[in-house]
PDB file of C-alpha atoms and ligand atoms in Angstrom:
ATOM      1  CA  MET O 269     -38.582  -6.875  10.997  1.00 86.00           C
ATOM      2  CA  THR O 270     -36.187  -9.803  11.275  1.00 94.00           C
ATOM      3  CA  ASN O 271     -37.126 -13.275  12.453  1.00 96.00           C
ATOM      4  CA  VAL O 272     -35.224 -12.678  15.666  1.00 97.00           C
ATOM      5  CA  GLU O 273     -37.251  -9.523  16.275  1.00 94.00           C
ATOM      6  CA  TYR O 274     -40.589 -11.226  15.638  1.00 94.00           C
ATOM      7  CA  VAL O 275     -39.823 -14.093  17.972  1.00 97.00           C
ATOM      8  CA  LYS O 276     -38.152 -12.021  20.664  1.00 96.00           C
ATOM      9  CA  GLU O 277     -41.011  -9.540  20.921  1.00 94.00           C
ATOM     10  CA  MET O 278     -43.564 -12.308  21.335  1.00 95.00           C
ATOM     11  CA  PHE O 279     -41.559 -14.036  24.079  1.00 97.00           C
ATOM     12  CA  ALA O 280     -40.974 -10.714  25.865  1.00 95.00           C
ATOM     13  CA  LEU O 281     -44.692  -9.888  25.756  1.00 93.00           C
ATOM     14  CA  GLN O 282     -45.594 -13.357  27.006  1.00 95.00           C
ATOM     15  CA  GLN O 283     -43.183 -13.006  29.930  1.00 96.00           C
ATOM     16  CA  LYS O 284     -44.800  -9.661  30.773  1.00 93.00           C
ATOM     17  CA  LEU O 285     -48.321 -11.064  30.475  1.00 91.00           C
ATOM     18  CA  ASN O 286     -47.468 -14.004  32.745  1.00 94.00           C
ATOM     19  CA  ASP O 287     -45.682 -11.762  35.265  1.00 95.00           C
ATOM     20  CA  GLU O 288     -48.743  -9.510  35.442  1.00 90.00           C
ATOM     21  CA  THR O 289     -51.386 -12.207  35.475  1.00 88.00           C
ATOM     22  CA  ASN O 290     -49.708 -14.863  37.610  1.00 93.00           C
ATOM     23  CA  GLY O 291     -47.221 -12.826  39.622  1.00 96.00           C
ATOM     24  CA  ILE O 292     -43.424 -12.674  39.489  1.00 98.00           C
ATOM     25  CA  GLY O 293     -41.912 -16.116  40.022  1.00 97.00           C
ATOM     26  CA  TRP O 294     -44.720 -18.008  38.250  1.00 98.00           C
ATOM     27  CA  GLU O 295     -41.985 -20.168  36.685  1.00 98.00           C
ATOM     28  CA  ASN O 296     -41.857 -22.087  39.963  1.00 97.00           C
ATOM     29  CA  GLY O 297     -45.266 -23.504  39.145  1.00 97.00           C
ATOM     30  CA  TYR O 298     -47.648 -21.432  41.267  1.00 97.00           C
ATOM     31  CA  THR O 299     -49.575 -18.217  40.710  1.00 95.00           C
ATOM     32  CA  LYS O 300     -49.717 -15.375  43.209  1.00 95.00           C
ATOM     33  CA  ASN O 301     -53.062 -16.879  44.303  1.00 92.00           C
ATOM     34  CA  ASP O 302     -51.378 -20.216  44.964  1.00 95.00           C
ATOM     35  CA  ARG O 303     -52.964 -21.944  42.027  1.00 95.00           C
ATOM     36  CA  ILE O 304     -50.940 -24.709  40.371  1.00 97.00           C
ATOM     37  CA  ILE O 305     -49.820 -23.829  36.837  1.00 98.00           C
ATOM     38  CA  ASN O 306     -49.855 -26.629  34.273  1.00 98.00           C
ATOM     39  CA  TRP O 307     -48.817 -25.308  30.849  1.00 98.00           C
ATOM     40  CA  ARG O 308     -48.930 -28.743  29.270  1.00 98.00           C
ATOM     41  CA  ARG O 309     -52.592 -29.072  30.167  1.00 98.00           C
ATOM     42  CA  CYS O 310     -53.206 -25.629  28.651  1.00 98.00           C
ATOM     43  CA  ILE O 311     -51.590 -26.854  25.426  1.00 98.00           C
ATOM     44  CA  TYR O 312     -53.610 -30.029  25.080  1.00 98.00           C
ATOM     45  CA  MET O 313     -56.900 -28.334  26.006  1.00 98.00           C
ATOM     46  CA  GLU O 314     -56.344 -25.611  23.395  1.00 97.00           C
ATOM     47  CA  SER O 315     -55.363 -28.360  20.957  1.00 98.00           C
ATOM     48  CA  ALA O 316     -58.768 -29.938  21.589  1.00 98.00           C
ATOM     49  CA  GLU O 317     -60.368 -26.561  20.813  1.00 97.00           C
ATOM     50  CA  LEU O 318     -58.381 -26.531  17.583  1.00 97.00           C
ATOM     51  CA  ILE O 319     -59.655 -29.990  16.633  1.00 97.00           C
ATOM     52  CA  ASP O 320     -63.167 -28.688  17.207  1.00 96.00           C
ATOM     53  CA  SER O 321     -62.636 -26.207  14.360  1.00 95.00           C
ATOM     54  CA  PHE O 322     -62.662 -29.187  11.998  1.00 94.00           C
ATOM     55  CA  ASN O 323     -65.523 -31.372  11.032  1.00 91.00           C
ATOM     56  CA  TRP O 324     -64.443 -34.452  12.988  1.00 93.00           C
ATOM     57  CA  LYS O 325     -67.811 -35.759  14.192  1.00 94.00           C
ATOM     58  CA  HIS O 326     -68.943 -38.682  12.074  1.00 93.00           C
ATOM     59  CA  TRP O 327     -72.511 -38.456  13.345  1.00 96.00           C
ATOM     60  CA  LYS O 328     -73.316 -34.749  13.191  1.00 94.00           C
ATOM     61  CA  ASP O 329     -73.355 -32.028  10.515  1.00 92.00           C
ATOM     62  CA  ILE O 330     -71.162 -34.238   8.381  1.00 91.00           C
ATOM     63  CA  ASN O 331     -70.845 -31.671   5.578  1.00 91.00           C
ATOM     64  CA  LYS O 332     -69.942 -28.772   7.812  1.00 91.00           C
ATOM     65  CA  ALA O 333     -66.997 -26.704   6.530  1.00 92.00           C
ATOM     66  CA  THR O 334     -63.848 -26.173   8.560  1.00 93.00           C
ATOM     67  CA  ASP O 335     -63.938 -22.993  10.635  1.00 93.00           C
ATOM     68  CA  TRP O 336     -60.525 -21.687   9.560  1.00 92.00           C
ATOM     69  CA  ASP O 337     -60.925 -18.345  11.349  1.00 88.00           C
ATOM     70  CA  ASN O 338     -61.391 -20.142  14.621  1.00 91.00           C
ATOM     71  CA  ALA O 339     -58.537 -22.526  13.798  1.00 95.00           C
ATOM     72  CA  THR O 340     -56.237 -19.508  13.472  1.00 93.00           C
ATOM     73  CA  ILE O 341     -57.294 -18.243  16.901  1.00 91.00           C
ATOM     74  CA  GLU O 342     -56.664 -21.643  18.504  1.00 95.00           C
ATOM     75  CA  VAL O 343     -53.229 -21.987  16.863  1.00 97.00           C
ATOM     76  CA  VAL O 344     -52.352 -18.631  18.427  1.00 96.00           C
ATOM     77  CA  ASP O 345     -53.838 -19.694  21.786  1.00 95.00           C
ATOM     78  CA  ILE O 346     -51.607 -22.776  21.758  1.00 98.00           C
ATOM     79  CA  TRP O 347     -48.601 -20.557  21.018  1.00 98.00           C
ATOM     80  CA  HIS O 348     -49.191 -18.547  24.237  1.00 97.00           C
ATOM     81  CA  PHE O 349     -48.798 -21.734  26.243  1.00 97.00           C
ATOM     82  CA  VAL O 350     -45.925 -23.209  24.230  1.00 98.00           C
ATOM     83  CA  MET O 351     -43.971 -20.001  24.879  1.00 98.00           C
ATOM     84  CA  SER O 352     -44.895 -20.121  28.564  1.00 98.00           C
ATOM     85  CA  LEU O 353     -43.665 -23.701  28.850  1.00 98.00           C
ATOM     86  CA  LEU O 354     -40.361 -22.710  27.240  1.00 98.00           C
ATOM     87  CA  LEU O 355     -39.962 -19.621  29.438  1.00 98.00           C
ATOM     88  CA  GLU O 356     -40.593 -21.774  32.493  1.00 98.00           C
ATOM     89  CA  ASP O 357     -38.074 -24.392  31.381  1.00 98.00           C
ATOM     90  CA  TYR O 358     -35.334 -21.816  30.709  1.00 98.00           C
ATOM     91  CA  LYS O 359     -35.843 -20.128  34.063  1.00 98.00           C
ATOM     92  CA  VAL O 360     -36.186 -23.192  36.262  1.00 97.00           C
ATOM     93  CA  ASN O 361     -33.371 -25.138  34.583  1.00 97.00           C
ATOM     94  CA  ASP O 362     -31.117 -22.138  34.099  1.00 97.00           C
ATOM     95  CA  ARG O 363     -30.778 -22.668  30.376  1.00 97.00           C
ATOM     96  CA  GLY O 364     -30.002 -19.079  29.515  1.00 97.00           C
ATOM     97  CA  ASP O 365     -31.566 -15.673  28.936  1.00 97.00           C
ATOM     98  CA  LEU O 366     -34.186 -14.522  26.462  1.00 98.00           C
ATOM     99  CA  ASP O 367     -31.640 -14.099  23.645  1.00 98.00           C
ATOM    100  CA  LYS O 368     -30.446 -17.662  24.094  1.00 98.00           C
ATOM    101  CA  LEU O 369     -34.014 -18.948  24.086  1.00 98.00           C
ATOM    102  CA  VAL O 370     -34.825 -17.024  20.895  1.00 98.00           C
ATOM    103  CA  ASP O 371     -31.653 -18.387  19.241  1.00 98.00           C
ATOM    104  CA  ASP O 372     -32.652 -21.918  20.158  1.00 98.00           C
ATOM    105  CA  VAL O 373     -36.161 -21.445  18.771  1.00 98.00           C
ATOM    106  CA  LEU O 374     -34.762 -20.170  15.457  1.00 98.00           C
ATOM    107  CA  ASP O 375     -32.538 -23.262  15.280  1.00 97.00           C
ATOM    108  CA  VAL O 376     -35.436 -25.678  15.319  1.00 97.00           C
ATOM    109  CA  GLN O 377     -35.781 -27.784  12.212  1.00 95.00           C
ATOM    110  CA  GLY O 378     -38.699 -26.391  10.248  1.00 95.00           C
ATOM    111  CA  PHE O 379     -38.495 -22.861  11.610  1.00 97.00           C
ATOM    112  CA  GLU O 380     -36.920 -21.624   8.383  1.00 96.00           C
ATOM    113  CA  ARG O 381     -39.849 -22.929   6.412  1.00 96.00           C
ATOM    114  CA  PHE O 382     -42.307 -21.548   8.956  1.00 97.00           C
ATOM    115  CA  SER O 383     -40.764 -18.089   8.583  1.00 96.00           C
ATOM    116  CA  LYS O 384     -40.707 -18.090   4.772  1.00 93.00           C
ATOM    117  CA  GLU O 385     -43.600 -20.001   3.401  1.00 81.00           C
ATOM    118  CA  ALA O 386     -47.047 -18.498   3.310  1.00 79.00           C
ATOM    119  CA  GLY O 387     -49.143 -21.042   5.144  1.00 75.00           C
ATOM    120  CA  SER O 388     -51.751 -22.796   3.069  1.00 81.00           C
ATOM    121  CA  ARG O 389     -54.946 -24.434   4.189  1.00 85.00           C
ATOM    122  CA  ASP O 390     -55.969 -27.739   2.762  1.00 75.00           C
ATOM    123  CA  ALA O 391     -59.387 -28.926   3.812  1.00 69.00           C
ATOM    124  CA  ALA O 392     -58.821 -32.267   2.079  1.00 70.00           C
ATOM    125  CA  GLN O 393     -56.002 -32.981   4.503  1.00 83.00           C
ATOM    126  CA  SER O 394     -57.980 -32.194   7.615  1.00 87.00           C
ATOM    127  CA  MET O 395     -57.937 -35.764   8.968  1.00 89.00           C
ATOM    128  CA  GLU O 396     -54.152 -35.834   8.645  1.00 92.00           C
ATOM    129  CA  LEU O 397     -54.014 -32.454  10.302  1.00 95.00           C
ATOM    130  CA  ILE O 398     -56.033 -33.736  13.247  1.00 96.00           C
ATOM    131  CA  ASN O 399     -53.440 -36.499  13.646  1.00 96.00           C
ATOM    132  CA  ASP O 400     -50.708 -33.846  13.783  1.00 96.00           C
ATOM    133  CA  ILE O 401     -52.598 -31.947  16.462  1.00 98.00           C
ATOM    134  CA  GLU O 402     -53.063 -35.161  18.402  1.00 98.00           C
ATOM    135  CA  SER O 403     -49.362 -35.826  18.251  1.00 97.00           C
ATOM    136  CA  ILE O 404     -48.852 -32.473  20.029  1.00 98.00           C
ATOM    137  CA  MET O 405     -51.410 -33.529  22.638  1.00 98.00           C
ATOM    138  CA  HIS O 406     -49.608 -36.819  23.057  1.00 98.00           C
ATOM    139  CA  MET O 407     -46.267 -35.073  23.651  1.00 97.00           C
ATOM    140  CA  THR O 408     -47.780 -32.953  26.400  1.00 98.00           C
ATOM    141  CA  THR O 409     -49.159 -35.951  28.256  1.00 96.00           C
ATOM    142  CA  THR O 410     -46.035 -38.138  28.352  1.00 93.00           C
ATOM    143  CA  SER O 411     -43.478 -37.707  31.106  1.00 89.00           C
ATOM    144  CA  HIS O 412     -40.540 -36.759  28.900  1.00 92.00           C
ATOM    145  CA  ILE O 413     -41.110 -33.920  26.508  1.00 93.00           C
ATOM    146  CA  ASP O 414     -38.608 -32.825  23.882  1.00 96.00           C
ATOM    147  CA  LEU O 415     -39.422 -29.127  23.681  1.00 97.00           C
ATOM    148  CA  PHE O 416     -37.460 -28.325  20.526  1.00 96.00           C
ATOM    149  CA  ASP O 417     -37.133 -31.307  18.208  1.00 95.00           C
ATOM    150  CA  GLY O 418     -40.492 -32.585  19.374  1.00 97.00           C
ATOM    151  CA  LEU O 419     -43.028 -29.979  20.405  1.00 98.00           C
ATOM    152  CA  LEU O 420     -41.792 -26.889  18.526  1.00 98.00           C
ATOM    153  CA  LYS O 421     -40.982 -28.766  15.359  1.00 98.00           C
ATOM    154  CA  GLU O 422     -44.445 -30.298  15.284  1.00 97.00           C
ATOM    155  CA  TYR O 423     -46.079 -26.994  16.209  1.00 98.00           C
ATOM    156  CA  PHE O 424     -44.449 -25.091  13.322  1.00 97.00           C
ATOM    157  CA  SER O 425     -45.345 -27.725  10.789  1.00 95.00           C
ATOM    158  CA  MET O 426     -48.913 -28.093  12.073  1.00 96.00           C
ATOM    159  CA  SER O 427     -49.427 -24.293  12.087  1.00 96.00           C
ATOM    160  CA  LEU O 428     -48.389 -23.959   8.454  1.00 94.00           C
ATOM    161  CA  LYS O 429     -50.975 -26.556   7.503  1.00 93.00           C
ATOM    162  CA  CYS O 430     -53.553 -24.393   9.280  1.00 94.00           C
ATOM    163  CA  GLY O 431     -52.439 -21.439   7.162  1.00 94.00           C
ATOM    164  CA  VAL O 432     -50.462 -19.793   9.946  1.00 95.00           C
ATOM    165  CA  ASP O 433     -46.868 -18.780   9.221  1.00 95.00           C
ATOM    166  CA  LEU O 434     -44.552 -16.608  11.315  1.00 96.00           C
ATOM    167  CA  LYS O 435     -45.989 -13.279  10.149  1.00 93.00           C
ATOM    168  CA  THR O 436     -49.566 -14.392  10.609  1.00 93.00           C
ATOM    169  CA  LEU O 437     -48.745 -15.761  14.051  1.00 95.00           C
ATOM    170  CA  TYR O 438     -47.095 -12.477  14.993  1.00 93.00           C
ATOM    171  CA  LYS O 439     -50.000 -10.377  13.730  1.00 91.00           C
ATOM    172  CA  PHE O 440     -52.607 -12.347  15.671  1.00 92.00           C
ATOM    173  CA  TYR O 441     -50.469 -12.733  18.763  1.00 95.00           C
ATOM    174  CA  ILE O 442     -49.923  -8.973  19.007  1.00 92.00           C
ATOM    175  CA  ALA O 443     -53.635  -8.375  18.403  1.00 91.00           C
ATOM    176  CA  LYS O 444     -54.625 -10.779  21.189  1.00 90.00           C
ATOM    177  CA  ASN O 445     -52.098  -9.127  23.471  1.00 88.00           C
ATOM    178  CA  VAL O 446     -53.593  -5.696  22.751  1.00 90.00           C
ATOM    179  CA  LEU O 447     -57.072  -7.064  23.406  1.00 92.00           C
ATOM    180  CA  ASN O 448     -55.947  -8.583  26.725  1.00 88.00           C
ATOM    181  CA  GLN O 449     -54.462  -5.249  27.730  1.00 84.00           C
ATOM    182  CA  PHE O 450     -57.596  -3.418  26.585  1.00 92.00           C
ATOM    183  CA  ARG O 451     -59.776  -5.731  28.657  1.00 92.00           C
ATOM    184  CA  GLN O 452     -57.651  -5.245  31.774  1.00 83.00           C
ATOM    185  CA  ASP O 453     -57.716  -1.450  31.303  1.00 88.00           C
ATOM    186  CA  HIS O 454     -61.499  -1.501  31.031  1.00 94.00           C
ATOM    187  CA  GLY O 455     -62.480  -3.445  34.107  1.00 91.00           C
ATOM    188  CA  TYR O 456     -62.022  -7.102  33.109  1.00 89.00           C
ATOM    189  CA  LYS O 457     -60.780  -8.215  36.511  1.00 79.00           C
ATOM    190  CA  GLU O 458     -63.405  -6.114  38.298  1.00 85.00           C
ATOM    191  CA  GLY O 459     -66.181  -7.607  36.206  1.00 92.00           C
ATOM    192  CA  THR O 460     -67.327  -4.320  34.683  1.00 94.00           C
ATOM    193  CA  TYR O 461     -65.975  -4.992  31.201  1.00 95.00           C
ATOM    194  CA  LYS O 462     -68.503  -5.530  28.419  1.00 94.00           C
ATOM    195  CA  LYS O 463     -67.408  -8.401  26.212  1.00 93.00           C
ATOM    196  CA  VAL O 464     -70.255  -8.097  23.744  1.00 94.00           C
ATOM    197  CA  TRP O 465     -70.309  -4.891  21.717  1.00 94.00           C
ATOM    198  CA  ASN O 466     -73.500  -4.274  19.780  1.00 90.00           C
ATOM    199  CA  GLY O 467     -74.159  -7.982  19.580  1.00 91.00           C
ATOM    200  CA  LYS O 468     -70.605  -8.944  18.627  1.00 90.00           C
ATOM    201  CA  GLU O 469     -67.911 -10.430  20.843  1.00 90.00           C
ATOM    202  CA  ASP O 470     -64.834  -8.230  21.278  1.00 93.00           C
ATOM    203  CA  ASN O 471     -62.703 -10.920  19.553  1.00 87.00           C
ATOM    204  CA  GLU O 472     -64.829 -10.677  16.457  1.00 85.00           C
ATOM    205  CA  VAL O 473     -64.716  -6.883  16.421  1.00 91.00           C
ATOM    206  CA  MET O 474     -60.939  -7.041  16.634  1.00 89.00           C
ATOM    207  CA  LEU O 475     -60.694  -9.486  13.726  1.00 84.00           C
ATOM    208  CA  GLU O 476     -62.892  -7.248  11.595  1.00 87.00           C
ATOM    209  CA  ILE O 477     -60.664  -4.252  12.310  1.00 89.00           C
ATOM    210  CA  LEU O 478     -57.589  -6.305  11.388  1.00 83.00           C
ATOM    211  CA  ASP O 479     -59.194  -7.572   8.208  1.00 79.00           C
ATOM    212  CA  ASN O 480     -59.668  -4.070   6.917  1.00 74.00           C
ATOM    213  CA  GLU O 481     -56.313  -2.550   7.694  1.00 71.00           C
ATOM    214  CA  SER O 482     -52.890  -3.511   8.931  1.00 71.00           C
ATOM    215  CA  LEU O 483     -52.320  -1.761  12.242  1.00 75.00           C
ATOM    216  CA  GLY O 484     -49.586  -1.504  14.809  1.00 75.00           C
ATOM    217  CA  SER O 485     -50.460  -2.244  18.418  1.00 80.00           C
ATOM    218  CA  LYS O 486     -51.148   1.394  19.377  1.00 84.00           C
ATOM    219  CA  GLU O 487     -53.438   2.020  16.413  1.00 87.00           C
ATOM    220  CA  LEU O 488     -55.298  -1.210  17.061  1.00 89.00           C
ATOM    221  CA  TYR O 489     -55.819  -0.196  20.688  1.00 92.00           C
ATOM    222  CA  ALA O 490     -57.185   3.183  19.596  1.00 93.00           C
ATOM    223  CA  ALA O 491     -59.479   1.551  17.030  1.00 93.00           C
ATOM    224  CA  LEU O 492     -60.868  -0.781  19.710  1.00 94.00           C
ATOM    225  CA  GLU O 493     -61.459   2.158  22.039  1.00 94.00           C
ATOM    226  CA  LYS O 494     -63.427   3.972  19.378  1.00 93.00           C
ATOM    227  CA  VAL O 495     -65.790   1.031  18.831  1.00 92.00           C
ATOM    228  CA  TYR O 496     -66.069   0.228  22.555  1.00 94.00           C
ATOM    229  CA  LYS O 497     -67.114   3.770  23.441  1.00 91.00           C
ATOM    230  CA  ASN O 498     -69.952   3.571  20.950  1.00 84.00           C
TER     231      ASN O 498
HETATM  232 MG1   MG E 609     -59.486 -21.608  25.705  1.00 68.29          MG
HETATM  233 MG1   MG E 610     -58.796 -21.308  22.582  1.00 68.29          MG
END
C-alpha cells in the first residue's frame, strides 16, 4: 500500500464512523441527538489518558514501568479525533475534498519520517515525551489552532516517540474500527453486547489476536466472532 492509500482509507473510515454515530452533517457541530461536538476536548482528554500510561506521579508507585501497550491505544484514540477535527475543518470551511485533505496531510513536515521510520520507544525520555503530549493539549485549548504545522506535526513526532509509525497506526486504527463495527453488530447500542469475554475485555482479546497473526479487516472480524461465540 502507498502512503496515500493508508491515509485515505483511515480518513474515509473515520468519515463513515462519524456519519453513522453522529448523523450526517455532524461537521456543523451537533450530533443527531443535538449534542454539541467538541473534537478539541476529545483530543486533550485522550492526551491525558496517554499521559496516564507513563509513570508521572511523584508520590505513587514511583518505579512503575510505562504501559506501552496502553500508550499505543491512546495514540490511536487521539488520531480518531485529530482526523475528525480535520474533516470538520475541510467541510465547514470548504477547503477541498478528501483527496485534497490527504494531500495536505502528506505535505506536513515530519510526515515523511513518520511513514518511514520504525517508531522506537525510549522510557528514559518519558518526561520529555509528556511535555510533547502537553504541547498538543495546549494547542487544543488556545483559540487559534494551526492544524498542519502545529497539531499534525507535533502528533506525528510524538507518536514516533511512543513507537507508533504510519503502519502501526494503520494496523491499530483498522483493528479498532473493526471492533467498533463488531460491537454495533452485536447489540452495543441496545445494551446487550458483552464486553468481557471469559474474563478479558474485548480490546485485550483483539490485541492478542493481532499479536499472533497479521490479519485484514474481514479476517479479524471473523476471528473476533469465533471467540465471542465461545
Ligand atoms: Mg477515552
Ligand atoms: Mg483512550
